[in-house]
mmCIF file with all atom_site columns, C-alpha atoms in Angstrom:
data_model
loop_
_atom_site.group_PDB
_atom_site.id
_atom_site.type_symbol
_atom_site.label_atom_id
_atom_site.label_alt_id
_atom_site.label_comp_id
_atom_site.label_asym_id
_atom_site.label_entity_id
_atom_site.label_seq_id
_atom_site.pdbx_PDB_ins_code
_atom_site.Cartn_x
_atom_site.Cartn_y
_atom_site.Cartn_z
_atom_site.occupancy
_atom_site.B_iso_or_equiv
_atom_site.pdbx_formal_charge
_atom_site.auth_seq_id
_atom_site.auth_comp_id
_atom_site.auth_asym_id
_atom_site.auth_atom_id
_atom_site.pdbx_PDB_model_num
ATOM 1   C CA . LYS A 1 1   ? 0.000   0.000  0.000   1.00 0.00 ? 1   LYS A CA 1
ATOM 2   C CA . LYS A 1 2   ? 2.775   2.467  0.913   1.00 0.00 ? 2   LYS A CA 1
ATOM 3   C CA . GLY A 1 3   ? 4.645   1.647  -2.289  1.00 0.00 ? 3   GLY A CA 1
ATOM 4   C CA . ALA A 1 4   ? 1.579   2.398  -4.395  1.00 0.00 ? 4   ALA A CA 1
ATOM 5   C CA . LEU A 1 5   ? 1.019   5.677  -2.538  1.00 0.00 ? 5   LEU A CA 1
ATOM 6   C CA . ARG A 1 6   ? 4.651   6.711  -3.040  1.00 0.00 ? 6   ARG A CA 1
ATOM 7   C CA . SER A 1 7   ? 4.334   5.898  -6.730  1.00 0.00 ? 7   SER A CA 1
ATOM 8   C CA . ALA A 1 8   ? 1.144   7.981  -7.011  1.00 0.00 ? 8   ALA A CA 1
ATOM 9   C CA . LEU A 1 9   ? 2.832   10.884 -5.210  1.00 0.00 ? 9   LEU A CA 1
ATOM 10  C CA . THR A 1 10  ? 5.896   10.626 -7.451  1.00 0.00 ? 10  THR A CA 1
ATOM 11  C CA . ASP A 1 11  ? 3.642   10.759 -10.514 1.00 0.00 ? 11  ASP A CA 1
ATOM 12  C CA . ALA A 1 12  ? 1.781   13.753 -9.030  1.00 0.00 ? 12  ALA A CA 1
ATOM 13  C CA . LEU A 1 13  ? 5.076   15.540 -8.403  1.00 0.00 ? 13  LEU A CA 1
ATOM 14  C CA . GLN A 1 14  ? 6.407   14.836 -11.893 1.00 0.00 ? 14  GLN A CA 1
ATOM 15  C CA . SER A 1 15  ? 3.162   15.951 -13.531 1.00 0.00 ? 15  SER A CA 1
ATOM 16  C CA . GLY A 1 16  ? 3.099   19.199 -11.544 1.00 0.00 ? 16  GLY A CA 1
ATOM 17  C CA . LYS A 1 17  ? -0.148  18.470 -9.714  1.00 0.00 ? 17  LYS A CA 1
ATOM 18  C CA . LEU A 1 18  ? 1.482   18.274 -6.265  1.00 0.00 ? 18  LEU A CA 1
ATOM 19  C CA . ALA A 1 19  ? 1.921   21.421 -4.162  1.00 0.00 ? 19  ALA A CA 1
ATOM 20  C CA . VAL A 1 20  ? 3.410   21.722 -0.671  1.00 0.00 ? 20  VAL A CA 1
ATOM 21  C CA . VAL A 1 21  ? 2.988   24.555 1.846   1.00 0.00 ? 21  VAL A CA 1
ATOM 22  C CA . ASP A 1 22  ? 4.795   24.935 5.174   1.00 0.00 ? 22  ASP A CA 1
ATOM 23  C CA . GLU A 1 23  ? 1.539   24.899 7.110   1.00 0.00 ? 23  GLU A CA 1
ATOM 24  C CA . LEU A 1 24  ? -2.059  26.094 6.993   1.00 0.00 ? 24  LEU A CA 1
ATOM 25  C CA . ARG A 1 25  ? -3.484  27.918 9.966   1.00 0.00 ? 25  ARG A CA 1
ATOM 26  C CA . PHE A 1 26  ? -6.506  30.147 10.413  1.00 0.00 ? 26  PHE A CA 1
ATOM 27  C CA . ASP A 1 27  ? -7.669  32.151 13.440  1.00 0.00 ? 27  ASP A CA 1
ATOM 28  C CA . GLY A 1 28  ? -11.156 30.777 12.866  1.00 0.00 ? 28  GLY A CA 1
ATOM 29  C CA . PRO A 1 29  ? -13.217 29.186 10.082  1.00 0.00 ? 29  PRO A CA 1
ATOM 30  C CA . LYS A 1 30  ? -12.658 31.497 7.109   1.00 0.00 ? 30  LYS A CA 1
ATOM 31  C CA . THR A 1 31  ? -13.716 30.093 3.754   1.00 0.00 ? 31  THR A CA 1
ATOM 32  C CA . LYS A 1 32  ? -12.709 33.322 2.008   1.00 0.00 ? 32  LYS A CA 1
ATOM 33  C CA . GLN A 1 33  ? -9.136  32.935 3.290   1.00 0.00 ? 33  GLN A CA 1
ATOM 34  C CA . ALA A 1 34  ? -9.090  29.298 2.187   1.00 0.00 ? 34  ALA A CA 1
ATOM 35  C CA . ALA A 1 35  ? -10.185 30.340 -1.314  1.00 0.00 ? 35  ALA A CA 1
ATOM 36  C CA . GLU A 1 36  ? -7.480  33.032 -1.353  1.00 0.00 ? 36  GLU A CA 1
ATOM 37  C CA . VAL A 1 37  ? -4.844  30.421 -0.477  1.00 0.00 ? 37  VAL A CA 1
ATOM 38  C CA . LEU A 1 38  ? -5.965  28.271 -3.414  1.00 0.00 ? 38  LEU A CA 1
ATOM 39  C CA . ASP A 1 39  ? -5.949  31.289 -5.740  1.00 0.00 ? 39  ASP A CA 1
ATOM 40  C CA . ALA A 1 40  ? -2.474  32.355 -4.582  1.00 0.00 ? 40  ALA A CA 1
ATOM 41  C CA . LEU A 1 41  ? -1.180  28.836 -5.245  1.00 0.00 ? 41  LEU A CA 1
ATOM 42  C CA . GLU A 1 42  ? -3.060  28.754 -8.573  1.00 0.00 ? 42  GLU A CA 1
ATOM 43  C CA . LEU A 1 43  ? -4.833  25.531 -7.650  1.00 0.00 ? 43  LEU A CA 1
ATOM 44  C CA . GLY A 1 44  ? -8.034  24.627 -9.448  1.00 0.00 ? 44  GLY A CA 1
ATOM 45  C CA . GLY A 1 45  ? -10.200 21.638 -10.284 1.00 0.00 ? 45  GLY A CA 1
ATOM 46  C CA . ARG A 1 46  ? -10.672 18.789 -7.816  1.00 0.00 ? 46  ARG A CA 1
ATOM 47  C CA . ILE A 1 47  ? -8.228  19.459 -4.996  1.00 0.00 ? 47  ILE A CA 1
ATOM 48  C CA . LEU A 1 48  ? -7.130  16.998 -2.350  1.00 0.00 ? 48  LEU A CA 1
ATOM 49  C CA . LEU A 1 49  ? -5.927  18.779 0.788   1.00 0.00 ? 49  LEU A CA 1
ATOM 50  C CA . VAL A 1 50  ? -3.761  16.525 2.949   1.00 0.00 ? 50  VAL A CA 1
ATOM 51  C CA . LEU A 1 51  ? -3.224  17.551 6.564   1.00 0.00 ? 51  LEU A CA 1
ATOM 52  C CA . PRO A 1 52  ? -1.028  15.752 9.107   1.00 0.00 ? 52  PRO A CA 1
ATOM 53  C CA . GLY A 1 53  ? -4.081  15.097 11.299  1.00 0.00 ? 53  GLY A CA 1
ATOM 54  C CA . PRO A 1 54  ? -7.165  16.857 12.644  1.00 0.00 ? 54  PRO A CA 1
ATOM 55  C CA . THR A 1 55  ? -6.370  20.406 13.719  1.00 0.00 ? 55  THR A CA 1
ATOM 56  C CA . ALA A 1 56  ? -6.906  21.335 17.368  1.00 0.00 ? 56  ALA A CA 1
ATOM 57  C CA . ASP A 1 57  ? -9.733  23.799 16.702  1.00 0.00 ? 57  ASP A CA 1
ATOM 58  C CA . GLY A 1 58  ? -10.890 22.473 13.323  1.00 0.00 ? 58  GLY A CA 1
ATOM 59  C CA . ALA A 1 59  ? -10.518 25.921 11.729  1.00 0.00 ? 59  ALA A CA 1
ATOM 60  C CA . VAL A 1 60  ? -8.544  24.686 8.707   1.00 0.00 ? 60  VAL A CA 1
ATOM 61  C CA . GLU A 1 61  ? -11.007 21.907 7.943   1.00 0.00 ? 61  GLU A CA 1
ATOM 62  C CA . LYS A 1 62  ? -14.012 24.209 8.418   1.00 0.00 ? 62  LYS A CA 1
ATOM 63  C CA . SER A 1 63  ? -12.414 26.852 6.189   1.00 0.00 ? 63  SER A CA 1
ATOM 64  C CA . PHE A 1 64  ? -11.875 24.459 3.287   1.00 0.00 ? 64  PHE A CA 1
ATOM 65  C CA . ARG A 1 65  ? -14.874 22.131 3.598   1.00 0.00 ? 65  ARG A CA 1
ATOM 66  C CA . ASN A 1 66  ? -17.306 24.741 2.243   1.00 0.00 ? 66  ASN A CA 1
ATOM 67  C CA . LEU A 1 67  ? -15.408 24.870 -1.043  1.00 0.00 ? 67  LEU A CA 1
ATOM 68  C CA . PRO A 1 68  ? -17.054 22.366 -3.405  1.00 0.00 ? 68  PRO A CA 1
ATOM 69  C CA . GLN A 1 69  ? -13.867 21.279 -5.173  1.00 0.00 ? 69  GLN A CA 1
ATOM 70  C CA . ILE A 1 70  ? -11.999 20.371 -1.958  1.00 0.00 ? 70  ILE A CA 1
ATOM 71  C CA . ARG A 1 71  ? -11.613 16.957 -0.381  1.00 0.00 ? 71  ARG A CA 1
ATOM 72  C CA . ILE A 1 72  ? -9.756  16.802 2.941   1.00 0.00 ? 72  ILE A CA 1
ATOM 73  C CA . ALA A 1 73  ? -7.676  13.795 3.975   1.00 0.00 ? 73  ALA A CA 1
ATOM 74  C CA . TYR A 1 74  ? -5.306  13.124 6.839   1.00 0.00 ? 74  TYR A CA 1
ATOM 75  C CA . ALA A 1 75  ? -1.801  11.867 6.122   1.00 0.00 ? 75  ALA A CA 1
ATOM 76  C CA . PRO A 1 76  ? -1.995  8.596  8.078   1.00 0.00 ? 76  PRO A CA 1
ATOM 77  C CA . SER A 1 77  ? -5.047  7.473  6.096   1.00 0.00 ? 77  SER A CA 1
ATOM 78  C CA . VAL A 1 78  ? -4.673  9.143  2.683   1.00 0.00 ? 78  VAL A CA 1
ATOM 79  C CA . GLY A 1 79  ? -5.299  6.661  -0.111  1.00 0.00 ? 79  GLY A CA 1
ATOM 80  C CA . VAL A 1 80  ? -3.854  6.107  -3.556  1.00 0.00 ? 80  VAL A CA 1
ATOM 81  C CA . TYR A 1 81  ? -7.254  6.590  -5.201  1.00 0.00 ? 81  TYR A CA 1
ATOM 82  C CA . GLU A 1 82  ? -7.688  9.995  -3.540  1.00 0.00 ? 82  GLU A CA 1
ATOM 83  C CA . VAL A 1 83  ? -4.334  11.159 -4.919  1.00 0.00 ? 83  VAL A CA 1
ATOM 84  C CA . VAL A 1 84  ? -4.959  9.774  -8.412  1.00 0.00 ? 84  VAL A CA 1
ATOM 85  C CA . ALA A 1 85  ? -8.545  11.105 -8.614  1.00 0.00 ? 85  ALA A CA 1
ATOM 86  C CA . ALA A 1 86  ? -7.564  14.670 -7.690  1.00 0.00 ? 86  ALA A CA 1
ATOM 87  C CA . ASP A 1 87  ? -6.586  17.258 -10.290 1.00 0.00 ? 87  ASP A CA 1
ATOM 88  C CA . ARG A 1 88  ? -4.262  18.897 -7.737  1.00 0.00 ? 88  ARG A CA 1
ATOM 89  C CA . VAL A 1 89  ? -2.913  17.674 -4.398  1.00 0.00 ? 89  VAL A CA 1
ATOM 90  C CA . LEU A 1 90  ? -1.985  20.143 -1.646  1.00 0.00 ? 90  LEU A CA 1
ATOM 91  C CA . PHE A 1 91  ? 0.097   18.870 1.269   1.00 0.00 ? 91  PHE A CA 1
ATOM 92  C CA . THR A 1 92  ? 1.357   20.661 4.321   1.00 0.00 ? 92  THR A CA 1
ATOM 93  C CA . GLN A 1 93  ? 5.036   19.872 4.871   1.00 0.00 ? 93  GLN A CA 1
ATOM 94  C CA . LEU A 1 94  ? 4.280   17.910 8.046   1.00 0.00 ? 94  LEU A CA 1
ATOM 95  C CA . ALA A 1 95  ? 1.624   15.854 6.236   1.00 0.00 ? 95  ALA A CA 1
ATOM 96  C CA . LEU A 1 96  ? 4.090   14.995 3.468   1.00 0.00 ? 96  LEU A CA 1
ATOM 97  C CA . ASP A 1 97  ? 6.730   14.084 6.051   1.00 0.00 ? 97  ASP A CA 1
ATOM 98  C CA . THR A 1 98  ? 4.167   11.872 7.795   1.00 0.00 ? 98  THR A CA 1
ATOM 99  C CA . VAL A 1 99  ? 3.304   10.039 4.569   1.00 0.00 ? 99  VAL A CA 1
ATOM 100 C CA . GLU A 1 100 ? 7.012   9.577  3.857   1.00 0.00 ? 100 GLU A CA 1
ATOM 101 C CA . GLY A 1 101 ? 7.532   8.208  7.369   1.00 0.00 ? 101 GLY A CA 1
ATOM 102 C CA . LYS A 1 102 ? 9.706   11.139 8.486   1.00 0.00 ? 102 LYS A CA 1
ATOM 103 C CA . ALA A 1 103 ? 7.358   12.528 11.146  1.00 0.00 ? 103 ALA A CA 1
ATOM 104 C CA . PRO A 1 104 ? 5.010   11.207 13.832  1.00 0.00 ? 104 PRO A CA 1
ATOM 105 C CA . ALA A 1 105 ? 1.396   10.716 12.768  1.00 0.00 ? 105 ALA A CA 1
ATOM 106 C CA . GLU A 1 106 ? 0.087   13.208 15.340  1.00 0.00 ? 106 GLU A CA 1
ATOM 107 C CA . ALA A 1 107 ? -0.322  16.894 14.586  1.00 0.00 ? 107 ALA A CA 1
ATOM 108 C CA . PRO A 1 108 ? 2.172   19.156 16.357  1.00 0.00 ? 108 PRO A CA 1
ATOM 109 C CA . ALA A 1 109 ? 1.161   20.586 19.723  1.00 0.00 ? 109 ALA A CA 1
ATOM 110 C CA . LYS A 1 110 ? 1.885   24.134 18.601  1.00 0.00 ? 110 LYS A CA 1
ATOM 111 C CA . ALA A 1 111 ? 2.189   25.677 15.179  1.00 0.00 ? 111 ALA A CA 1
ATOM 112 C CA . GLU A 1 112 ? 4.604   28.405 14.226  1.00 0.00 ? 112 GLU A CA 1
ATOM 113 C CA . PRO A 1 113 ? 3.196   31.727 12.948  1.00 0.00 ? 113 PRO A CA 1
ATOM 114 C CA . ALA A 1 114 ? 5.840   32.000 10.187  1.00 0.00 ? 114 ALA A CA 1
ATOM 115 C CA . ALA A 1 115 ? 3.651   30.528 7.442   1.00 0.00 ? 115 ALA A CA 1
ATOM 116 C CA . GLU A 1 116 ? 0.796   32.839 8.396   1.00 0.00 ? 116 GLU A CA 1
ATOM 117 C CA . ALA A 1 117 ? 3.043   35.830 7.715   1.00 0.00 ? 117 ALA A CA 1
ATOM 118 C CA . GLU A 1 118 ? 4.125   34.307 4.398   1.00 0.00 ? 118 GLU A CA 1
ATOM 119 C CA . ARG A 1 119 ? 0.479   33.860 3.376   1.00 0.00 ? 119 ARG A CA 1
ATOM 120 C CA . GLY A 1 120 ? -0.228  37.538 4.016   1.00 0.00 ? 120 GLY A CA 1
ATOM 121 C CA . ASP A 1 121 ? 0.370   38.366 0.348   1.00 0.00 ? 121 ASP A CA 1
ATOM 122 C CA . ALA A 1 122 ? -2.542  36.128 -0.689  1.00 0.00 ? 122 ALA A CA 1
ATOM 123 C CA . GLU A 1 123 ? -5.085  38.841 0.137   1.00 0.00 ? 123 GLU A CA 1
#
């Protein structure tokens, strides 16, 4: 199973449909901000968002789940079909590390605000 997933991710990377961000964090559920992130990354079509695990407050999931083209998956359980069926795949770095076996399956206890500052230009 892991070999097939790695193969699907390699194909996604080579075809340009894989994107990676440091992290995604919102102060609260903000669908508009989620849409702005996708626009800034020029992601369209059916998008698979892969997170390392459920976020503490659920703000990221709530922000993206209202967008019709988004499917949310968590790194420990992401499947090959989900990756292949998506037009674009967006990973956080920790989620990608988790899939590659480089990080623990749990989400970090605290997130750094650095990526939030980097996303500021998406508005």
